[in-house]
CSV table of C-alpha atoms in Angstrom, one decimal:
chain,number,residue,atom,x,y,z
A,155,MET,CA,146.3,111.6,225.7
A,156,THR,CA,144.4,108.7,227.2
A,157,PRO,CA,143.6,105.8,224.8
A,158,SER,CA,139.9,105.8,223.8
A,159,ALA,CA,139.6,102.0,224.4
A,160,ARG,CA,141.6,99.1,225.9
A,161,TYR,CA,141.6,95.5,224.6
A,162,ASP,CA,143.1,92.3,226.0
A,163,MET,CA,144.4,91.6,222.5
A,164,ILE,CA,144.8,93.7,219.3
A,165,ILE,CA,145.5,92.1,216.0
A,166,LEU,CA,147.2,94.1,213.2
A,167,GLY,CA,146.0,92.7,209.9
A,168,GLY,CA,142.7,91.1,208.9
A,169,GLY,CA,143.9,88.3,206.6
A,170,PRO,CA,143.6,84.6,207.3
A,171,GLY,CA,145.9,84.7,210.2
A,172,GLY,CA,144.6,87.9,211.8
A,173,SER,CA,140.9,87.0,211.5
A,174,ARG,CA,141.5,83.5,212.8
A,175,ALA,CA,143.4,85.0,215.8
A,176,ALA,CA,140.5,87.4,216.5
A,177,PHE,CA,137.9,84.7,216.4
A,178,ASP,CA,139.9,82.3,218.6
A,179,ALA,CA,140.7,85.1,221.2
A,180,ALA,CA,137.1,86.2,221.3
A,181,ALA,CA,136.0,82.6,221.8
A,182,ARG,CA,138.3,82.4,224.8
A,183,GLY,CA,136.6,85.5,226.4
A,184,LEU,CA,139.2,88.1,225.6
A,185,SER,CA,138.2,91.6,224.5
A,186,VAL,CA,139.6,91.9,221.0
A,187,ALA,CA,140.1,94.5,218.3
A,188,LEU,CA,141.2,93.9,214.7
A,189,VAL,CA,142.9,96.7,212.8
A,190,ASP,CA,143.0,96.4,209.1
A,191,ARG,CA,144.3,98.8,206.4
A,192,ASP,CA,143.8,96.9,203.1
A,193,GLY,CA,140.5,95.2,203.2
A,194,LEU,CA,139.4,92.3,205.5
A,195,GLY,CA,140.5,89.0,204.2
A,196,GLY,CA,144.0,90.2,203.3
A,197,THR,CA,145.9,89.2,200.2
A,198,CYS,CA,144.3,85.7,200.2
A,199,LEU,CA,140.7,87.0,199.7
A,200,ASN,CA,141.3,90.2,197.9
A,201,ARG,CA,144.3,89.7,195.7
A,202,GLY,CA,145.5,86.1,195.9
A,203,CYS,CA,144.1,82.7,196.7
A,204,ILE,CA,140.4,83.3,196.1
A,205,PRO,CA,140.3,85.5,193.0
A,206,THR,CA,142.9,83.4,191.2
A,207,LYS,CA,141.0,80.2,191.9
A,208,LEU,CA,137.7,81.8,190.9
A,209,LEU,CA,139.2,82.6,187.5
A,210,LEU,CA,140.9,79.2,187.1
A,211,GLY,CA,137.6,77.5,188.1
A,212,ALA,CA,135.5,79.5,185.7
A,213,THR,CA,137.7,78.5,182.8
A,214,ALA,CA,138.4,74.9,183.8
A,215,ALA,CA,136.1,73.5,181.1
A,216,LEU,CA,138.6,74.5,178.3
A,217,PRO,CA,141.5,72.2,179.2
A,218,LEU,CA,139.1,69.4,179.9
A,219,LEU,CA,137.5,69.9,176.5
A,220,GLU,CA,141.0,70.0,174.9
A,221,ALA,CA,141.9,66.7,176.6
A,222,GLN,CA,138.8,65.0,175.1
A,223,LYS,CA,139.4,66.5,171.7
A,224,LYS,CA,142.8,64.9,171.7
A,225,LEU,CA,141.1,61.6,172.4
A,226,LYS,CA,138.8,62.1,169.4
A,227,GLY,CA,135.8,62.0,171.7
A,228,ALA,CA,134.6,65.6,171.5
A,229,ASP,CA,134.8,68.7,169.5
A,230,GLY,CA,133.7,72.3,170.0
A,231,HIS,CA,134.8,75.8,171.2
A,232,ILE,CA,134.4,77.7,174.4
A,233,ALA,CA,134.5,81.5,174.5
A,234,PHE,CA,135.1,83.3,177.8
A,235,ASP,CA,133.9,86.8,178.7
A,236,LEU,CA,136.7,88.3,180.8
A,237,PRO,CA,134.8,91.4,181.9
A,238,ALA,CA,132.0,89.2,183.1
A,239,LEU,CA,134.4,86.9,184.9
A,240,GLN,CA,135.9,89.9,186.6
A,241,GLN,CA,132.5,91.2,187.7
A,242,ARG,CA,131.7,87.8,189.2
A,243,LYS,CA,135.1,87.7,190.9
A,244,ASP,CA,134.6,91.2,192.3
A,245,ARG,CA,131.1,90.5,193.6
A,246,TYR,CA,132.2,87.3,195.3
A,247,VAL,CA,135.2,88.9,196.9
A,248,LYS,CA,133.2,91.9,198.1
A,249,GLY,CA,130.4,89.7,199.4
A,250,THR,CA,132.8,87.5,201.3
A,251,ARG,CA,134.6,90.5,202.8
A,252,GLN,CA,131.3,91.9,204.0
A,253,ALA,CA,130.3,88.5,205.4
A,254,LEU,CA,133.6,88.3,207.3
A,255,GLU,CA,133.1,91.8,208.8
A,256,LYS,CA,129.6,90.8,210.0
A,257,ARG,CA,131.0,87.6,211.6
A,258,LEU,CA,133.7,89.5,213.4
A,259,LYS,CA,131.3,92.0,214.8
A,260,ALA,CA,128.8,89.3,215.8
A,261,ALA,CA,131.6,87.7,217.7
A,262,GLY,CA,132.1,90.9,219.7
A,263,ILE,CA,135.3,91.9,217.9
A,264,ALA,CA,135.9,95.6,217.4
A,265,VAL,CA,137.0,96.3,213.8
A,266,TYR,CA,139.0,99.4,213.0
A,267,ALA,CA,139.7,100.3,209.3
A,268,GLY,CA,142.9,102.2,209.0
A,269,GLU,CA,146.7,102.1,209.4
A,270,GLY,CA,147.8,100.8,212.8
A,271,ARG,CA,151.1,101.9,214.3
A,272,VAL,CA,152.6,100.9,217.6
A,273,THR,CA,153.3,104.0,219.7
A,274,ALA,CA,154.3,102.5,223.1
A,275,ALA,CA,155.5,99.1,224.2
A,276,PRO,CA,154.2,97.6,227.5
A,277,PRO,CA,156.3,98.7,230.5
A,278,ALA,CA,159.3,96.5,230.7
A,279,ASP,CA,159.4,96.6,234.5
A,280,ILE,CA,155.9,95.3,235.1
A,281,ALA,CA,155.6,91.5,234.7
A,282,GLY,CA,152.3,90.6,233.1
A,283,ASP,CA,150.7,94.1,233.7
A,284,GLY,CA,150.8,97.4,231.9
A,285,ASP,CA,149.6,98.1,228.4
A,286,GLY,CA,151.1,98.9,225.1
A,287,GLU,CA,149.5,101.5,222.8
A,288,LEU,CA,148.9,102.0,219.1
A,289,THR,CA,147.4,104.6,217.0
A,290,VAL,CA,144.9,103.9,214.2
A,291,THR,CA,144.9,106.4,211.4
A,292,ALA,CA,141.8,106.3,209.2
A,293,VAL,CA,141.2,108.4,206.1
A,294,GLN,CA,137.7,109.9,206.0
A,295,PRO,CA,135.5,110.2,202.9
A,296,ASP,CA,136.4,113.9,202.7
A,297,GLY,CA,140.1,113.1,202.7
A,298,ALA,CA,140.7,114.1,206.3
A,299,THR,CA,142.4,111.8,208.7
A,300,GLN,CA,141.2,110.6,212.0
A,301,GLU,CA,143.4,109.1,214.7
A,302,THR,CA,142.3,106.7,217.4
A,303,ARG,CA,144.5,105.6,220.3
A,304,LEU,CA,144.1,102.1,221.6
A,305,ALA,CA,145.7,100.2,224.5
A,306,TRP,CA,146.5,96.5,224.3
A,307,GLY,CA,147.6,93.7,226.6
A,308,THR,CA,148.8,91.4,223.8
A,309,LEU,CA,149.6,92.3,220.2
A,310,ILE,CA,149.5,90.0,217.2
A,311,VAL,CA,151.2,91.3,214.1
A,312,ALA,CA,149.6,89.7,211.0
A,313,THR,CA,150.2,92.3,208.3
A,314,GLY,CA,151.2,89.8,205.6
A,315,SER,CA,153.3,90.5,202.5
A,316,THR,CA,153.2,92.4,199.2
A,317,PRO,CA,154.6,91.6,195.7
A,318,ALA,CA,158.4,91.9,195.7
A,319,SER,CA,160.5,93.9,193.2
A,320,PHE,CA,164.2,94.5,192.6
A,321,PRO,CA,166.3,97.1,190.9
A,322,GLY,CA,165.5,96.8,187.2
A,323,LEU,CA,162.6,94.5,188.0
A,324,ALA,CA,159.7,96.5,189.2
A,325,ALA,CA,156.1,96.8,188.1
A,326,ASP,CA,155.4,100.2,186.4
A,327,GLY,CA,151.7,100.0,186.1
A,328,ALA,CA,151.9,100.3,182.3
A,329,ALA,CA,152.9,97.1,180.5
A,330,VAL,CA,154.8,95.6,183.5
A,331,LEU,CA,152.3,94.5,186.2
A,332,ASP,CA,152.4,92.8,189.5
A,333,SER,CA,149.9,90.0,190.3
A,334,THR,CA,147.4,92.5,191.9
A,335,ALA,CA,147.1,94.6,188.8
A,336,LEU,CA,147.0,91.7,186.4
A,337,LEU,CA,144.1,90.1,188.3
A,338,ASP,CA,142.0,93.1,187.4
A,339,VAL,CA,142.6,93.5,183.6
A,340,THR,CA,139.4,93.2,181.5
A,341,GLU,CA,141.1,92.5,178.2
A,342,ALA,CA,143.4,89.5,177.8
A,343,PRO,CA,146.8,90.5,176.4
A,344,GLU,CA,147.9,89.1,173.1
A,345,SER,CA,151.1,87.9,174.7
A,346,LEU,CA,152.4,87.8,178.3
A,347,ILE,CA,155.9,87.4,179.7
A,348,VAL,CA,155.8,85.9,183.2
A,349,VAL,CA,158.9,86.5,185.2
A,350,GLY,CA,158.9,83.9,187.9
A,351,GLY,CA,158.1,80.2,187.5
A,352,GLY,CA,156.6,79.6,191.0
A,353,ALA,CA,153.0,79.2,192.0
A,354,ILE,CA,151.9,82.7,191.3
A,355,GLY,CA,153.5,82.9,187.9
A,356,LEU,CA,152.3,79.4,186.8
A,357,GLU,CA,148.7,79.9,187.9
A,358,MET,CA,148.4,83.3,186.2
A,359,ALA,CA,150.0,82.0,183.0
A,360,ASP,CA,147.7,79.0,183.0
A,361,PHE,CA,144.6,81.3,183.2
A,362,PHE,CA,145.6,83.7,180.5
A,363,SER,CA,146.7,80.9,178.3
A,364,ARG,CA,143.1,79.7,178.4
A,365,LEU,CA,142.0,83.1,177.1
A,366,GLY,CA,144.3,82.7,174.1
A,367,THR,CA,147.3,84.7,175.4
A,368,ARG,CA,150.7,83.5,174.1
A,369,ILE,CA,152.8,82.7,177.2
A,370,THR,CA,156.5,83.1,177.9
A,371,ILE,CA,157.8,82.0,181.2
A,372,VAL,CA,161.2,83.2,182.5
A,373,GLU,CA,162.6,81.6,185.7
A,374,GLY,CA,166.1,82.4,187.0
A,375,MET,CA,166.5,79.0,188.7
A,376,GLY,CA,167.1,75.9,186.7
A,377,ARG,CA,163.6,74.6,186.5
A,378,LEU,CA,159.9,75.6,186.9
A,379,ALA,CA,158.5,75.3,190.4
A,380,PRO,CA,162.0,75.5,191.8
A,381,THR,CA,161.0,74.9,195.4
A,382,GLU,CA,159.4,71.6,194.5
A,383,ASP,CA,160.8,68.1,193.6
A,384,PRO,CA,162.9,68.3,190.4
A,385,GLU,CA,160.6,65.8,188.7
A,386,VAL,CA,157.6,68.1,189.2
A,387,GLY,CA,159.4,70.9,187.4
A,388,ASP,CA,160.4,68.6,184.6
A,389,THR,CA,156.8,67.4,184.1
A,390,LEU,CA,155.4,70.9,184.2
A,391,ARG,CA,157.9,72.0,181.5
A,392,LYS,CA,157.1,69.1,179.2
A,393,VAL,CA,153.4,69.6,179.4
A,394,TYR,CA,153.4,73.4,179.0
A,395,ALA,CA,156.0,73.3,176.2
A,396,ARG,CA,153.7,71.0,174.3
A,397,GLU,CA,151.0,73.5,174.7
A,398,GLY,CA,153.1,76.2,173.1
A,399,TRP,CA,154.5,78.1,176.0
A,400,ALA,CA,158.0,79.5,175.5
A,401,ILE,CA,160.0,78.6,178.6
A,402,HIS,CA,163.3,80.0,179.7
A,403,THR,CA,164.9,78.6,182.9
A,404,GLY,CA,168.3,79.2,184.4
A,405,ARG,CA,168.6,82.7,182.8
A,406,LYS,CA,169.0,85.9,184.7
A,407,VAL,CA,167.0,89.0,183.8
A,408,ALA,CA,168.9,92.3,183.6
A,409,SER,CA,165.8,94.6,183.2
A,410,LEU,CA,162.1,94.6,182.5
A,411,ALA,CA,160.3,97.8,181.5
A,412,THR,CA,157.6,99.3,179.4
A,413,VAL,CA,158.8,100.7,176.1
A,414,HIS,CA,156.4,103.2,174.5
A,415,GLU,CA,157.9,103.8,171.2
A,416,GLY,CA,160.8,103.0,168.8
A,417,HIS,CA,160.9,99.3,169.7
A,418,GLU,CA,160.7,96.8,166.8
A,419,GLY,CA,159.7,93.2,167.3
A,420,ARG,CA,162.6,91.0,168.3
A,421,GLU,CA,163.2,87.3,168.9
A,422,GLY,CA,160.5,85.9,171.2
A,423,GLY,CA,158.2,88.8,170.8
A,424,ASP,CA,155.7,90.3,168.4
A,425,GLY,CA,156.6,93.9,167.6
A,426,ASP,CA,154.1,96.6,167.7
A,427,GLY,CA,155.8,98.9,165.3
A,428,GLY,CA,156.5,101.4,168.0
A,429,THR,CA,152.9,102.5,168.2
A,430,GLY,CA,152.2,101.6,171.9
A,431,GLY,CA,153.7,100.5,175.2
A,432,ARG,CA,155.1,97.0,175.4
A,433,ALA,CA,156.9,95.0,178.0
A,434,VAL,CA,160.5,94.5,177.0
A,435,LEU,CA,162.7,92.1,179.0
A,436,ARG,CA,166.5,92.0,178.6
A,437,PHE,CA,168.5,89.0,179.8
A,438,GLU,CA,172.0,89.5,181.2
A,439,ASP,CA,173.4,88.0,177.9
A,440,GLY,CA,171.8,90.9,176.0
A,441,GLU,CA,168.9,89.0,174.3
A,442,GLU,CA,165.6,90.7,174.5
A,443,LEU,CA,162.0,89.5,174.5
A,444,SER,CA,158.9,91.6,174.2
A,445,ALA,CA,155.2,91.1,174.8
A,446,SER,CA,151.9,93.0,175.2
A,447,LYS,CA,152.2,92.7,179.0
A,448,ALA,CA,154.5,91.2,181.6
A,449,LEU,CA,153.8,89.8,185.0
A,450,LEU,CA,156.4,90.3,187.7
A,451,ALA,CA,156.1,87.3,190.0
A,452,VAL,CA,159.4,87.1,191.7
A,453,GLY,CA,158.3,86.5,195.3
A,454,ARG,CA,156.9,88.5,198.2
A,455,ARG,CA,158.3,91.0,200.7
A,456,PRO,CA,157.0,91.5,204.2
A,457,ALA,CA,154.5,94.3,205.0
A,458,SER,CA,156.3,95.3,208.2
A,459,ALA,CA,157.3,98.9,207.4
A,460,GLY,CA,155.6,101.8,209.2
A,461,ILE,CA,153.9,99.8,211.9
A,462,GLY,CA,156.2,100.8,214.7
A,463,LEU,CA,158.0,97.5,215.3
A,464,ASP,CA,161.1,99.5,216.3
A,465,VAL,CA,159.2,100.8,219.4
A,466,LEU,CA,158.8,97.2,220.5
A,467,GLY,CA,162.4,96.3,220.0
A,468,ALA,CA,161.5,93.7,217.4
A,469,THR,CA,164.3,92.4,215.1
A,470,LEU,CA,163.8,92.6,211.3
A,471,ARG,CA,165.7,90.4,208.9
A,472,GLY,CA,166.5,91.1,205.2
A,473,PRO,CA,163.8,93.2,203.6
A,474,GLY,CA,161.8,93.3,206.9
A,475,TRP,CA,160.8,89.8,207.9
A,476,VAL,CA,159.9,89.9,211.6
A,477,GLN,CA,162.2,87.6,213.6
A,478,THR,CA,160.3,85.4,216.1
A,479,ASP,CA,161.3,83.0,218.8
A,480,GLU,CA,160.3,79.4,219.2
A,481,CYS,CA,156.9,80.6,220.4
A,482,LEU,CA,156.3,83.0,217.5
A,483,ARG,CA,157.0,86.0,219.8
A,484,ALA,CA,158.7,89.1,218.3
A,485,ALA,CA,158.9,90.9,221.6
A,486,PRO,CA,157.3,90.5,225.1
A,487,ARG,CA,153.6,90.0,224.6
A,488,VAL,CA,153.9,90.5,220.9
A,489,TYR,CA,153.5,87.7,218.3
A,490,ALA,CA,154.2,87.9,214.6
A,491,ILE,CA,152.3,85.3,212.5
A,492,GLY,CA,151.9,84.5,208.8
A,493,ASP,CA,153.8,85.9,205.9
A,494,VAL,CA,155.3,88.8,207.9
A,495,ASN,CA,157.6,86.4,209.9
A,496,GLY,CA,158.8,84.8,206.7
A,497,ARG,CA,158.5,81.2,207.9
A,498,THR,CA,155.9,79.9,205.4
A,499,LEU,CA,154.1,82.3,203.0
A,500,LEU,CA,150.8,80.4,202.8
A,501,ALA,CA,147.3,81.3,204.1
A,502,HIS,CA,146.8,78.1,206.0
A,503,ALA,CA,150.2,78.5,207.6
A,504,ALA,CA,149.1,81.9,209.0
A,505,ASP,CA,145.8,80.3,210.2
A,506,HIS,CA,147.8,77.5,212.0
A,507,GLN,CA,150.2,80.0,213.6
A,508,ALA,CA,147.3,82.2,214.7
A,509,ARG,CA,145.6,79.3,216.6
A,510,TYR,CA,148.9,78.6,218.4
A,511,ALA,CA,149.7,82.2,219.2
A,512,VAL,CA,146.3,82.7,220.9
A,513,ARG,CA,146.6,79.5,222.9
A,514,HIS,CA,150.1,80.5,224.0
A,515,ALA,CA,149.1,84.0,224.9
A,516,CYS,CA,146.2,82.6,227.0
A,517,GLY,CA,148.5,80.1,228.8
A,518,ALA,CA,146.8,77.1,227.2
A,519,THR,CA,150.2,75.8,225.9
A,520,ALA,CA,153.8,76.4,226.8
A,521,THR,CA,155.4,74.2,224.2
A,522,ALA,CA,157.3,75.6,221.2
A,523,TYR,CA,155.4,76.1,218.0
A,524,ASP,CA,155.5,73.1,215.7
A,525,ALA,CA,154.1,73.4,212.2
A,526,GLY,CA,154.4,69.7,211.4
A,527,VAL,CA,154.2,68.8,207.8
A,528,MET,CA,153.1,71.8,205.7
A,529,PRO,CA,150.8,71.2,202.7
A,530,ALA,CA,151.2,73.3,199.6
A,531,CYS,CA,149.7,73.3,196.1
A,532,ILE,CA,150.1,74.9,192.7
A,533,TYR,CA,146.8,75.1,190.9
A,534,GLY,CA,145.8,74.9,187.3
A,535,HIS,CA,144.8,72.3,184.8
A,536,LEU,CA,148.1,70.6,185.8
A,537,GLU,CA,148.5,70.8,189.5
A,538,ALA,CA,151.4,70.2,191.9
A,539,MET,CA,151.0,69.1,195.6
A,540,ARG,CA,153.5,68.5,198.3
A,541,VAL,CA,153.6,67.8,202.1
A,542,GLY,CA,156.8,67.4,204.0
A,543,PRO,CA,160.3,67.5,202.7
A,544,THR,CA,161.4,66.3,199.3
A,545,ALA,CA,163.9,63.5,198.9
A,546,GLU,CA,166.5,66.0,197.9
A,547,GLU,CA,166.0,68.0,201.1
A,548,LEU,CA,166.2,65.0,203.3
A,549,LYS,CA,169.5,63.9,201.6
A,550,ASN,CA,170.9,67.3,202.2
A,551,ALA,CA,169.9,67.0,205.9
A,552,GLY,CA,171.9,63.8,206.2
A,553,PHE,CA,169.1,61.2,205.8
A,554,SER,CA,169.0,58.2,203.4
A,555,PRO,CA,165.5,58.5,202.0
A,556,ARG,CA,163.9,55.9,199.7
A,557,VAL,CA,161.1,56.7,197.3
A,558,SER,CA,158.1,54.8,195.7
A,559,ARG,CA,155.8,56.1,193.1
A,560,SER,CA,152.7,55.5,191.0
A,561,MET,CA,152.0,57.0,187.6
A,562,LEU,CA,148.6,58.6,187.0
A,563,ILE,CA,148.3,56.9,183.6
A,564,ALA,CA,147.4,53.8,185.6
A,565,ASN,CA,144.6,55.5,187.6
A,566,PRO,CA,141.1,55.1,186.2
A,567,ILE,CA,139.9,58.5,187.2
A,568,ALA,CA,142.9,60.2,185.4
A,569,GLN,CA,142.0,58.0,182.4
A,570,ALA,CA,138.4,59.0,182.6
A,571,TYR,CA,139.3,62.7,182.3
A,572,GLY,CA,141.9,62.1,179.7
A,573,THR,CA,144.5,63.8,181.9
A,574,THR,CA,147.1,61.1,182.6
A,575,GLN,CA,150.3,63.1,182.8
A,576,GLY,CA,151.9,63.1,186.2
A,577,PHE,CA,152.7,60.9,189.2
A,578,ILE,CA,152.6,60.5,193.0
A,579,LYS,CA,155.9,60.1,194.8
A,580,ILE,CA,156.2,58.9,198.4
A,581,VAL,CA,159.4,59.7,200.4
A,582,TRP,CA,160.3,57.3,203.1
A,583,VAL,CA,162.8,57.4,206.0
A,584,ASP,CA,163.3,54.3,208.2
A,585,GLY,CA,160.1,52.7,206.9
A,586,ARG,CA,157.8,55.7,207.5
A,587,ILE,CA,156.4,58.3,205.2
A,588,ARG,CA,158.1,61.7,205.6
A,589,GLY,CA,156.9,63.4,202.5
A,590,VAL,CA,154.5,63.1,199.5
A,591,THR,CA,154.7,65.0,196.3
A,592,ALA,CA,152.5,64.9,193.2
A,593,VAL,CA,151.9,66.5,189.8
A,594,GLY,CA,148.9,66.0,187.6
A,595,HIS,CA,145.3,67.0,187.0
A,596,GLY,CA,143.4,67.3,190.3
A,597,VAL,CA,146.2,66.3,192.7
A,598,SER,CA,145.5,69.2,194.9
A,599,HIS,CA,142.5,67.2,196.2
A,600,LEU,CA,144.9,64.7,197.7
A,601,VAL,CA,146.8,67.2,199.8
A,602,THR,CA,145.0,66.7,203.1
A,603,LEU,CA,145.1,62.9,202.9
A,604,ALA,CA,148.8,63.2,202.0
A,605,ALA,CA,149.3,65.3,205.1
A,606,VAL,CA,147.7,62.6,207.2
A,607,LEU,CA,150.0,60.0,205.7
A,608,ALA,CA,153.1,62.0,206.4
A,609,GLY,CA,152.1,62.6,210.1
A,610,GLY,CA,151.1,65.6,211.9
A,611,SER,CA,153.0,67.9,214.3
A,612,GLY,CA,154.7,66.8,217.4
A,613,ALA,CA,155.3,63.1,217.8
A,614,ALA,CA,152.8,61.8,215.3
A,615,PRO,CA,154.6,59.4,213.0
A,616,GLY,CA,154.2,58.9,209.3
A,617,TRP,CA,152.4,55.9,208.0
A,618,THR,CA,154.1,52.6,207.2
A,619,VAL,CA,153.4,50.3,204.3
A,620,HIS,CA,151.4,48.1,206.6
A,621,ASP,CA,149.1,51.1,207.5
A,622,ALA,CA,148.0,51.4,203.8
A,623,GLY,CA,146.1,48.2,204.2
A,624,SER,CA,144.2,49.4,207.3
A,625,VAL,CA,142.1,51.9,205.4
A,626,ILE,CA,139.7,51.2,202.5
A,627,PHE,CA,140.5,53.4,199.5
A,628,ALA,CA,137.3,53.9,197.5
A,629,HIS,CA,137.3,52.8,193.9
A,630,PRO,CA,137.5,54.4,191.4
A,631,THR,CA,139.1,57.5,192.9
A,632,LEU,CA,142.3,59.5,192.4
A,633,ASP,CA,143.0,58.7,196.1
A,634,GLU,CA,143.9,55.2,194.9
A,635,ALA,CA,147.0,56.6,193.3
A,636,LEU,CA,148.3,57.4,196.8
A,637,GLU,CA,147.6,53.8,197.8
A,638,ALA,CA,149.4,52.5,194.8
A,639,ALA,CA,152.4,54.7,195.4
A,640,MET,CA,152.6,53.5,199.0
A,641,GLU,CA,152.6,49.9,198.0
A,642,ALA,CA,155.0,50.3,195.0
A,643,PRO,CA,158.6,49.0,195.3
A,644,GLN,CA,160.9,51.4,197.1
A,645,GLU,CA,164.3,52.5,195.7
A,646,SER,CA,167.1,54.7,196.9
A,647,ALA,CA,166.5,58.4,196.2
């Protein structure tokens, strides 16, 4: 059967990486098709970055009011309408998705809604010529399926990731939910167990805490935000514990499930008398906790199954991460970008990789991919930000880093908002900035400047102390905390 259409480049997945690759390839004059199965915008727009920030932003006034109440400068009460917040979130996401589709089509990009599966690799004996093929299976409104065969010269796999689960730790759709399901609830649970103290778990816990939900965080590693600087985790724990969160770190979970009847309240929970389904968590030591709902936020797994990567000879690692070479290639004329390759599970990492993959496919660069310093944030009324490695990571790599810091309590903007918990830490190697980490209110707004301080990709060096004096830091701003940290005394890490 002859393919119905042929494209210079086909992209599997319409998230931040896939859509960026499509726009860049079309701008370079390539004929481009984008195949998407889960809604344009990917996890970021539909089930991740955007909806969570909308909900956090819509409720941000409460922690600010609480800060002023503690300073005896204000009083009052704020009530939130969760169904109304959900409606606004859904309208925004839908509108943004529709706008993205219009932009793609206006750029001359063919958009196919459906499941894409590779059915043929390019001929191995033809250098630079010959096409691969894939089949797009779409479900029609009447339930019937329609298949469309397409030919491609270059393929970019950008299928992303989905919430992870493990034996005994899986969302059941009842009282145990993954982040996708919890984002759509229209009634705040009385209590919530969050399994996973990383970005997803902390952000969702922060939002529901603002709605009055009692929060319990369970993290198997020794601290909250375990991939960040240890001081960040310590600060988060102190602040959230003061706000009434129950926090369990360094404890392994044996099971988590919905119990529908016969369960009485136990330590750490609030029993429902056996009248309804509740989330029950059991630690390996036998202790149990219960709550109205539980969020399973124990990481992500690659969405690589069922798309025919075996046909291409691609290598999968672990649960299905697509192995790539130094140029992000999974096979000849096949690139894997974003979450699915397991390098960095962040939307902006996918975007950055997409730009490189298109340039490399078009012959505009032959150098290996270099991500440079990768910015990352955890959002909420107490935020965390990092670019580059931590001091701990540098020491483990054989360096002798030094650190300098400033405390937000000395910053006038932090004082103005009454949110002075936290710090900025600079990590130095041989007199140049290698990493920046921060925790506190609003520190996510410093992340791009911090990335500039730590240097870009390739040979771009990090700033020296002398460089701090070459730029005027406006006053009063939170940015001045970065300047203060750069100029503070350095000490061995």
